[in-house]
Coordinates of C-alpha atoms in Angstrom, one line a residue:
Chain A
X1 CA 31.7 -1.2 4.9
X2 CA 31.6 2.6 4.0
X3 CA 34.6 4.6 3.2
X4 CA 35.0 8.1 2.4
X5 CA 37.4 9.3 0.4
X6 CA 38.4 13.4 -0.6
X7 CA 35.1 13.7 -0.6
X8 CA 33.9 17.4 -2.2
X9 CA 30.6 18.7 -2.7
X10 CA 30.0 22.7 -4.2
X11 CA 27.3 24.2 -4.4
X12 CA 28.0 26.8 -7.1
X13 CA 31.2 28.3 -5.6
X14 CA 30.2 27.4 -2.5
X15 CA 32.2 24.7 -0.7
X16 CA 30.1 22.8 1.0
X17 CA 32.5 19.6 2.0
X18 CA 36.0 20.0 1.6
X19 CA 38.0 16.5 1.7
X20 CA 36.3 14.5 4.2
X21 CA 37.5 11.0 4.3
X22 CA 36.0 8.4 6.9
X23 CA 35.5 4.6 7.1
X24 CA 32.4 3.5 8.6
X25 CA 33.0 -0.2 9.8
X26 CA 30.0 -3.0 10.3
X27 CA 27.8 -2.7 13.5
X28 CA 29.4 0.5 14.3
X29 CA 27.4 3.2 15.2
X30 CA 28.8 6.7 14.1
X31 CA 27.3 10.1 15.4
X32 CA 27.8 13.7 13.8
X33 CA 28.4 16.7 15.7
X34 CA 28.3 19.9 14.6
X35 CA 27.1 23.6 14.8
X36 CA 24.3 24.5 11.6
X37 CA 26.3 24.8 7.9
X38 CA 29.2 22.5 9.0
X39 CA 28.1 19.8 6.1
X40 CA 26.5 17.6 8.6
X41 CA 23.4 16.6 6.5
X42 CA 25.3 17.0 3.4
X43 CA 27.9 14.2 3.8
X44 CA 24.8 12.0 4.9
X45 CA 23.1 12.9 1.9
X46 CA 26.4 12.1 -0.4
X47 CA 26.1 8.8 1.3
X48 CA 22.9 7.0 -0.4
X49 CA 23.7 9.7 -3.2
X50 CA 20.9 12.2 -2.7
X51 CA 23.1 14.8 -3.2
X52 CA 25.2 14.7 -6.0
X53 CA 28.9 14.6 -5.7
X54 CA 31.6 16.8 -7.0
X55 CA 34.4 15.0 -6.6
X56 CA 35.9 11.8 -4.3
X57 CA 35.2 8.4 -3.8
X58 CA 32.1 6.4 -1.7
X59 CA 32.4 2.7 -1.1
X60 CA 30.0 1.1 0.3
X61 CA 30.7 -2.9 0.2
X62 CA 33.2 -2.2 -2.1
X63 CA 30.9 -0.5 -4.5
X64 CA 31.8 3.1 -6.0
X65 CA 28.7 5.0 -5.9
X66 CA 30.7 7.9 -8.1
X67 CA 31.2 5.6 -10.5
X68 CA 28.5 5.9 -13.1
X69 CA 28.3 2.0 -14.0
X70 CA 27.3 1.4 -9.9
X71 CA 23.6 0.8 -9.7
X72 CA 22.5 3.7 -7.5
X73 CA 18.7 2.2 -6.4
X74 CA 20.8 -1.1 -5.4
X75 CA 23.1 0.5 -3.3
X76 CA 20.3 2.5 -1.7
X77 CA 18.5 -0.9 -0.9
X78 CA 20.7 -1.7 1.7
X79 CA 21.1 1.9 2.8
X80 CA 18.0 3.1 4.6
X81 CA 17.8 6.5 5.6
X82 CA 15.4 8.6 8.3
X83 CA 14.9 12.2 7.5
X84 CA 14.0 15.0 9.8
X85 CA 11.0 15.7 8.7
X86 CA 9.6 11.8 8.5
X87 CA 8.6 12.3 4.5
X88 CA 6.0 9.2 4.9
X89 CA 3.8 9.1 2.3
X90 CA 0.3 11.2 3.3
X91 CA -1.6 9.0 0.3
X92 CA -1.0 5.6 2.4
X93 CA -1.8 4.2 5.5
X94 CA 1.2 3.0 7.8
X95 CA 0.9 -0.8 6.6
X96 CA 1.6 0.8 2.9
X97 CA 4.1 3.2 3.7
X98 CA 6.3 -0.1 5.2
X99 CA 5.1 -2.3 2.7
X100 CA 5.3 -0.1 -0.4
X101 CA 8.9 -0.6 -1.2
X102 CA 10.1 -4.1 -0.2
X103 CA 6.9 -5.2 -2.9
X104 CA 8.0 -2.9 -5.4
X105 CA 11.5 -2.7 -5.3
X106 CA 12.5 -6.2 -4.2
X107 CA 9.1 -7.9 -5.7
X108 CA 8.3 -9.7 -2.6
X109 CA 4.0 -10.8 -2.3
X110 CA 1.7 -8.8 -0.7
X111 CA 1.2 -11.6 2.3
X112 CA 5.2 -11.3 3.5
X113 CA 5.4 -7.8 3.2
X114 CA 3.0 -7.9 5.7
X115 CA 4.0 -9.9 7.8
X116 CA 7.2 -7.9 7.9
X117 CA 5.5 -4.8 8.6
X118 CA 3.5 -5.9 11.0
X119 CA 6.4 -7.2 13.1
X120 CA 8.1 -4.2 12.0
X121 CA 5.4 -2.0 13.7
X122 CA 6.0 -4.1 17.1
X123 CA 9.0 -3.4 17.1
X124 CA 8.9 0.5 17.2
X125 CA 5.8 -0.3 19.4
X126 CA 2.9 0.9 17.1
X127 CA 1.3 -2.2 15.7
X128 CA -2.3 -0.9 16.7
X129 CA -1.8 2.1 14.1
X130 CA -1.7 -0.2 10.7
X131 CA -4.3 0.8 9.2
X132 CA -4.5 4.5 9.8
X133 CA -3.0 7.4 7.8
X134 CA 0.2 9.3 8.9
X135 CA -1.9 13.0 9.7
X136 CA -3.4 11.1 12.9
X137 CA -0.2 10.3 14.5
X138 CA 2.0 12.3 16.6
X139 CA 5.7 13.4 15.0
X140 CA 7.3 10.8 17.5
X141 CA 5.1 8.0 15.9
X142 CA 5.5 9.2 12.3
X143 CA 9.5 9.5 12.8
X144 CA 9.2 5.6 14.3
X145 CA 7.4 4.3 11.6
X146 CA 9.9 6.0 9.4
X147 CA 12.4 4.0 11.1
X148 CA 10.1 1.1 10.7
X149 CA 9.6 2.1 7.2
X150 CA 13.4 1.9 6.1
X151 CA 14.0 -1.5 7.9
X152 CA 11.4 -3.4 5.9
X153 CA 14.3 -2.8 3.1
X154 CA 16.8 -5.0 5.4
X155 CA 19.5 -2.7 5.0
X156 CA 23.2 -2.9 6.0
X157 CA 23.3 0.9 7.3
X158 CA 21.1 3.0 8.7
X159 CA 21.2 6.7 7.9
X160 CA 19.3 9.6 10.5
X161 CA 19.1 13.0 9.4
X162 CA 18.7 14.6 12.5
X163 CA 16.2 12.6 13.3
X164 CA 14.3 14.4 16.7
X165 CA 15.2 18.2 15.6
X166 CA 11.4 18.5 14.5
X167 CA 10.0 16.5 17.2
X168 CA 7.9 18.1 20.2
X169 CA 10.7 17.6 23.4
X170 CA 8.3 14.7 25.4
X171 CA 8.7 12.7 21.7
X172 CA 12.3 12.9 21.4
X173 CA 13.0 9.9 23.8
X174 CA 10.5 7.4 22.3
X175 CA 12.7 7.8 19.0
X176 CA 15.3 7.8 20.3
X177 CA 14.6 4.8 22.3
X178 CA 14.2 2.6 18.9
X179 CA 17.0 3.8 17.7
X180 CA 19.3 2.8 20.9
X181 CA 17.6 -0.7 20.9
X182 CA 18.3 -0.4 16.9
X183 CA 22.2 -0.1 17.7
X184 CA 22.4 -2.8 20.4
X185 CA 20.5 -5.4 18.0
X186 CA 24.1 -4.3 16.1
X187 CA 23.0 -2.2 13.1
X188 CA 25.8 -0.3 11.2
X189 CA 24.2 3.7 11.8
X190 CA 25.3 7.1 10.8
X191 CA 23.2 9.7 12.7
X192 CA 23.6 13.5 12.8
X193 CA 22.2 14.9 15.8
X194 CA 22.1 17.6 18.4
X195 CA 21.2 15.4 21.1
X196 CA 23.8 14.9 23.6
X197 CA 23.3 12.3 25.5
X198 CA 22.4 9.7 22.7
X199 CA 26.0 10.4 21.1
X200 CA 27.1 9.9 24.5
X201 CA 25.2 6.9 25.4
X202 CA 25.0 5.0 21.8
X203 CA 28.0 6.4 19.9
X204 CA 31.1 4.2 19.5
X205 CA 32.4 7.1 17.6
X206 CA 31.8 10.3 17.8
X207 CA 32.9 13.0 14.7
X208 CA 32.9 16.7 15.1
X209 CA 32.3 18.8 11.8
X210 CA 32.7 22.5 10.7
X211 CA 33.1 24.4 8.1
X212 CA 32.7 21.4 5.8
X213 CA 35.1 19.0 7.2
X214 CA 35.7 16.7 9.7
X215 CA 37.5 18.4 12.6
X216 CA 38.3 16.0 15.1
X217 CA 36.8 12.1 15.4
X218 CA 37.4 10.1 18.8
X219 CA 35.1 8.1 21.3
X220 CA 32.3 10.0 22.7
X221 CA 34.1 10.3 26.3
X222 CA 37.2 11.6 24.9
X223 CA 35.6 13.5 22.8
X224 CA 33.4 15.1 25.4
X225 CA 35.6 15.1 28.2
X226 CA 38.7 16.0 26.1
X227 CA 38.0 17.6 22.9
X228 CA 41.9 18.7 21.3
X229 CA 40.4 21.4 18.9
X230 CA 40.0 25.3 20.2
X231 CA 36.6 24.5 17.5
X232 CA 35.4 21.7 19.3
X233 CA 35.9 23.5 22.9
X234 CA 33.8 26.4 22.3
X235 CA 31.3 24.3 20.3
X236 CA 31.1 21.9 23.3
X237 CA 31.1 24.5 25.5
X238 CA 28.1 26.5 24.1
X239 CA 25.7 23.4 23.8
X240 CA 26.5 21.2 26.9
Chain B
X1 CA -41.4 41.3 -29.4
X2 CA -42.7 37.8 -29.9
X3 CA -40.8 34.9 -28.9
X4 CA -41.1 31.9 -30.8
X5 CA -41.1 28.8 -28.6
X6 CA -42.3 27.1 -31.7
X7 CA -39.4 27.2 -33.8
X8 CA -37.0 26.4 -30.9
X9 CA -39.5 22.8 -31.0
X10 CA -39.2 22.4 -33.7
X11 CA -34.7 22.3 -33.6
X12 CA -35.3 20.6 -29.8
X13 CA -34.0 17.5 -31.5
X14 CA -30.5 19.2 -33.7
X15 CA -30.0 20.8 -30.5
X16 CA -30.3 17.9 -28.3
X17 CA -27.8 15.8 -31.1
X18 CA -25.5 19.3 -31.0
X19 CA -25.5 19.4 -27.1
X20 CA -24.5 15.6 -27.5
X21 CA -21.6 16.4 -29.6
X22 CA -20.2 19.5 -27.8
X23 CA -20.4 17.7 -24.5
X24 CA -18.2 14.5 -26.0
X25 CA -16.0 16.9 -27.8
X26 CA -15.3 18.3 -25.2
X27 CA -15.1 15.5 -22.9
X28 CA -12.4 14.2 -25.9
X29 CA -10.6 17.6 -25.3
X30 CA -9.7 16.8 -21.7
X31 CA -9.1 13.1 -22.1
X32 CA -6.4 13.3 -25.1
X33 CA -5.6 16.6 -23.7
X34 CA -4.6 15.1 -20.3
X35 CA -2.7 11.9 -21.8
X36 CA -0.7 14.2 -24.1
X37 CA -0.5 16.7 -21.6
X38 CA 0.8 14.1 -18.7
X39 CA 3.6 13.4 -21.5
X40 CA 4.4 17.4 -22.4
X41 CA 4.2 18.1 -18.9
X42 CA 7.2 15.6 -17.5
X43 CA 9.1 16.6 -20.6
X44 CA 9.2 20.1 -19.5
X45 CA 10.5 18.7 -16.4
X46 CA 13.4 16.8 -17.9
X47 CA 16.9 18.6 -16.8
X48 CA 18.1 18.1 -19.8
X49 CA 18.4 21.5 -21.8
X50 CA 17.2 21.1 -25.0
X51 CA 14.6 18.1 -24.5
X52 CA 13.1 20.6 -22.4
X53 CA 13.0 23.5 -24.7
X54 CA 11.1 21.5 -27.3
X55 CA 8.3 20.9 -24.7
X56 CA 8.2 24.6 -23.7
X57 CA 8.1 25.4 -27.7
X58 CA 5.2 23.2 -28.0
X59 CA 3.6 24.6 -24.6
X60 CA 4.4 28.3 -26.0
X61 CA 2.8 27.7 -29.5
X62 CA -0.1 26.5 -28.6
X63 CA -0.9 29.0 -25.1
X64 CA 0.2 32.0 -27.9
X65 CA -2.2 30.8 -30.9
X66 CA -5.3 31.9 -31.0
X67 CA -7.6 28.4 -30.7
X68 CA -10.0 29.4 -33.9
X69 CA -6.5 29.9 -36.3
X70 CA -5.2 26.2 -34.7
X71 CA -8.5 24.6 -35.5
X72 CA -8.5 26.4 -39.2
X73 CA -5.2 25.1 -39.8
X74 CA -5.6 21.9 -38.3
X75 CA -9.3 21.1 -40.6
X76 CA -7.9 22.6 -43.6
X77 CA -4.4 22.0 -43.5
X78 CA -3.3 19.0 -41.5
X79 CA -6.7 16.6 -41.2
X80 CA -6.8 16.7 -45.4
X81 CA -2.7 16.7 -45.4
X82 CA -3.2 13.0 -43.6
X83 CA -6.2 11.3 -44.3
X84 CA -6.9 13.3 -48.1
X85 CA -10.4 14.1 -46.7
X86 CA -11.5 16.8 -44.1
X87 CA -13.6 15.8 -41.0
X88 CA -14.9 18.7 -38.7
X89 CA -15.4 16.4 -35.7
X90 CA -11.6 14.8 -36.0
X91 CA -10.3 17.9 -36.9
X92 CA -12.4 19.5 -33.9
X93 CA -11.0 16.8 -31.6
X94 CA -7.3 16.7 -32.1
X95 CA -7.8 20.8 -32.0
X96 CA -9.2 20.8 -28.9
X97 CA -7.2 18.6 -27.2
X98 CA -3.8 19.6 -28.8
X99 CA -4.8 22.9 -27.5
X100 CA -5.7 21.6 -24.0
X101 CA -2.6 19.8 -23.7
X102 CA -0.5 22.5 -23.3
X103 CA -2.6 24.3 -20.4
X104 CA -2.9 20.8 -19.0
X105 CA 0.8 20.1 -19.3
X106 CA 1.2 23.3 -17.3
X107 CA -1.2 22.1 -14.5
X108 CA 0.4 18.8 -14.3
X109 CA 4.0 20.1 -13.8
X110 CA 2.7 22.4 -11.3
X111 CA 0.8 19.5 -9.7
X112 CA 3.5 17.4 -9.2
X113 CA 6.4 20.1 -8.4
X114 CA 3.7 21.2 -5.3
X115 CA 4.4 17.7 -3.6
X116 CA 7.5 18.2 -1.3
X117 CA 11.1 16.9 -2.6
X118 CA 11.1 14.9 0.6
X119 CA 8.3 12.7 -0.8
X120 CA 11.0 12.0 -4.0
X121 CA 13.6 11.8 -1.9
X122 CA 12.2 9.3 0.6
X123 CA 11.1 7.1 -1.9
X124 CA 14.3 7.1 -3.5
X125 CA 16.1 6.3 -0.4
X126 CA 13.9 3.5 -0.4
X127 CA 15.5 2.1 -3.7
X128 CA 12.6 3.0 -5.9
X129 CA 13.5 4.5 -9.4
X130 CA 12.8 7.9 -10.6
X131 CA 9.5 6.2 -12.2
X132 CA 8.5 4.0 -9.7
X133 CA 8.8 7.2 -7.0
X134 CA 6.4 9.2 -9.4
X135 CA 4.3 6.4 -10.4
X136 CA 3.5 5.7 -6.8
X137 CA 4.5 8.3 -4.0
X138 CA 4.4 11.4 -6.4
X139 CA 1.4 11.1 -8.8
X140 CA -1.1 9.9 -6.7
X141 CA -0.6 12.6 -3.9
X142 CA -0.4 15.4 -7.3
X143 CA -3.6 14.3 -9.0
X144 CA -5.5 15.7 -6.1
X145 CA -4.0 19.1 -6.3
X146 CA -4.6 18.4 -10.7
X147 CA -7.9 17.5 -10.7
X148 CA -9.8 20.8 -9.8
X149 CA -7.8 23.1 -12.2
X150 CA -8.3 20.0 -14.7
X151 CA -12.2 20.3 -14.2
X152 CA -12.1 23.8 -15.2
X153 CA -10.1 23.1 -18.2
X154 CA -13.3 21.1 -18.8
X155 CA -15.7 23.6 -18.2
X156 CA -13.6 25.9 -20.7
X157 CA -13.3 23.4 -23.5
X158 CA -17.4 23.3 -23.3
X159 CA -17.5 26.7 -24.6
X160 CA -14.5 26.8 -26.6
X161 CA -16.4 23.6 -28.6
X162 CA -18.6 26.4 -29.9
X163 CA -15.8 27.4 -32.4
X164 CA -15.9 23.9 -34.1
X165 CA -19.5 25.6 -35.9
X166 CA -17.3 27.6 -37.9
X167 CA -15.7 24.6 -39.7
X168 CA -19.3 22.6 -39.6
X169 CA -18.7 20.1 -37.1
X170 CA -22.9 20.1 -36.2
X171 CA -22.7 20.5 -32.5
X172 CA -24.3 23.2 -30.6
X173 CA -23.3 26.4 -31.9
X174 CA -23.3 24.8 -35.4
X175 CA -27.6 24.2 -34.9
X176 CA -27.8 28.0 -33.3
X177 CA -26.6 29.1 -36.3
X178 CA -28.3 27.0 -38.9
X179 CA -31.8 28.1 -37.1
X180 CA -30.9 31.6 -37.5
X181 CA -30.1 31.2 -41.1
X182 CA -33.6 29.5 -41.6
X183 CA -35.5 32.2 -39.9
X184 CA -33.7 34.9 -39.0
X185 CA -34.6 34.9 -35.8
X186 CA -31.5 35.9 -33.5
X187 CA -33.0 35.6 -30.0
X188 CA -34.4 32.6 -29.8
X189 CA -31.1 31.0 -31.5
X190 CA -28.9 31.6 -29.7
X191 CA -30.5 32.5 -26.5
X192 CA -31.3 28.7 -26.7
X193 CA -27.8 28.0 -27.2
X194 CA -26.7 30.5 -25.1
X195 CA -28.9 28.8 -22.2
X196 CA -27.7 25.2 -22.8
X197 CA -23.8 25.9 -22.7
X198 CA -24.6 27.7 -19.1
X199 CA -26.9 24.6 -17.7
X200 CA -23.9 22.3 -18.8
X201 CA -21.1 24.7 -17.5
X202 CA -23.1 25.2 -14.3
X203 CA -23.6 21.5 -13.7
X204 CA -20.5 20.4 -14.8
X205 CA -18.9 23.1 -12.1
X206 CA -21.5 22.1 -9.1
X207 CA -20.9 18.2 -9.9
X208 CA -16.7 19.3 -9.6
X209 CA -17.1 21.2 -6.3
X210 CA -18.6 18.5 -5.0
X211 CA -16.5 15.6 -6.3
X212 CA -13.2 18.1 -4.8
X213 CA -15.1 18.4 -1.4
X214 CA -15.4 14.4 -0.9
X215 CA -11.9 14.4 -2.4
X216 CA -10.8 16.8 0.4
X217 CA -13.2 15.0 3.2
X218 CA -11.0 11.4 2.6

């Protein structure tokens, strides 16, 4: 459903990705490893197109994203994306910030969106918190409406920025708790991450970047239990 | 010295029709000076090169001219160029906002480059255009951080209005001086004017302040 191909991004002269190439297959739930500068958040970003690309191919559904005829804000429909740092919109209460873009982008009425939103909000568990503004919650609530945010799009993939690194630690397991109930109800995910035990627990795949490319890609227990590259060892070996 | 409340009496109604004038000039300043300035503003943005340059030429121009030669050339030159007639007031108007447009346009781009690329990037993620994200997400969250810098650009227009006398536009400044002329009496001119411009500066200022501190409050 995504495939990545000699993907390259500069920044200047600065190589930021150096020929990454990856296929990302339906309900599969793909987890990035890496120590700070490897590209991580980059390659995510390249993804919905957020950053622009320098060279390579995207597909995603068969769609070239590099190609200037593809319709970028389609594409980006059915790719939703979590950031670290939540980004809801400060100006709206919750019920906006989910409802916001399904009625402006895909012109559904006011009535559905709610409806979606609402059972959106059950979902992450935070239905009572409709109508207040995002300053009043906790990060852990903000980053699950964020989640809760992106699916009211209905996409195909889900994108997560490191999604707990600004998180208090006694928040990190609420999020990540949607998020491992998001992958069993069999969502197609990407996520970068420093946490551990999710890759472990929720990864069917687990990739290991540095230095802007992908190092070594295997299951999560292989991966962990038998990394092949002198890279991945010491990485491995410094955070776990 | 004597002071002669009489004569100021006898002018209470030019300079009640003046201070009428100068406060809708004025108010024209910032409400053309916005809409252009919204425009000039977002053009500066534009990545493109040379779209951009034009808008910083026009910002440039007008910051770097002197308001009173703008206003000379724009009642002598450009109002009778057009419409084969001049017009203080018109001329006055598109002076004073043209002029505003160009501090406005500043205050708008900084406005909306204070909101956090997250916000733009969030929304766009979202599948929202580039206009839809700054119709919506951007704008309304900027207009809060616009609007006090935007009410002083008010408050400033209100006493640069007082140059309009010089081309005969009869606000304010325009009856101070035609007192003076008919009695020669420079104290009670244009300490009368002088006294009106700071009531309407000094309310217009308290009414902002408060306005920004039920803005901040929500």
């Amino acid at each position: 459903m995504i495939k990545v191909r000699c993907l390259k991004k500069m920044f200047g002269t600065n190589h930021i990705l150096k020929d990454v190439n990856i296929t990302i297959n339906p309900q599969e739930v793909v987890v990035v490893i890496g120590p700070s500068g490897a590209g991580k958040s980059t390659f995510l970003r390249c993804i919905n197109h957020l950053e622009s690309i320098t060279d390579g191919h995207i597909y995603i559904e068969d769609a070239d994203i590099t190609d200037k005829r593809t319709d970028i804000n389609k594409i980006r429909e059915k790719v939703g994306m979590v950031f670290q740092d939540f980004n809801l919109f400060p100006h709206m209460t919750v019920i906006e910030n989910i409802m916001l873009a399904p009625i402006k982008v895909k012109k559904i009425n006011a009535v559905q969106a709610k409806d979606k939103a609402m059972t959106l909000l059950k979902r992450v568990g935070l239905e009572t918190k409709a109508d207040v503004y995002p300053d009043s919650l906790s990060g852990g609530q903000k980053q699950r409406i964020a989640i809760a945010r992106a699916l009211a799009m209905e996409p195909d993939v889900m994108l997560f920025d490191e999604p707990t690194s600004a998180l208090d630690p006694e928040m990190v397991g609420e999020v990540l708790d949607v998020m491992k109930r998001l992958a069993k109800d069999g969502m197609t995910m990407v996520v970068v991450t420093h946490e551990m035990g999710f890759a472990r627990e929720v990864g069917d795949r687990l990739i290991f970047m540095d230095g802007g490319s992908i190092l070594e890609e295997n299951t999560p227990e292989e991966l962990f239990d038998r990394p092949r590259q002198e890279r991945t060892k010491a990485f491995l070996s410094k955070i776990l | 010295m004597d002071f002669r409340f009489d004569i100021i009496a006898e002018y209470g109604s030019f300079f009640f029709k003046g201070t009428l004038l100068t406060v809708a000039l004025s108010f024209a300043g910032v409400f053309f000076g916005t809409i252009i300035g919204l425009f000039i503003g977002l053009g500066k943005m534009v990545k493109t090169k040379w779209i951009s340059f034009i808008f910083v030429c026009y910002i440039n121009i007008l910051r770097g001219t002197p308001l009173l030669v703008q206003l000379l050339i724009i009642h002598f030159g450009l109002v009778p160029f057009i419409f084969h007639e001049s017009n203080g007031i018109l001329a006055t108007i598109v002076a004073l906002s043209l002029n505003a447009s160009a501090y406005i346009a500043e205050t708008i781009r900084a406005g909306i480059q204070s909101i956090h690329k997250g916000q733009m990037e969030a929304s766009r993620s979202l599948g929202m255009t580039h206009v839809q994200a700054m119709r919506y997400v951007i704008l309304p969250q900027a207009i809060k951080r616009i609007l006090p810098p935007l009410g002083n650009e008010f408050v400033s227009l209100i006493k640069d209005s007082s140059l309009a006398s010089t081309i005969a536009a009869p606000e304010l400044m325009y009856w101070a001086q035609a007192m003076n002329a008919q009695y020669y009496r420079v104290w009670e001119s244009y300490l009368t004017s002088a006294a009106v411009y700071l009531l309407l500066t000094l309310t217009l200022s308290h009414v902002l302040g408060r306005l920004e501190r039920r803005m901040d409050a929500k």
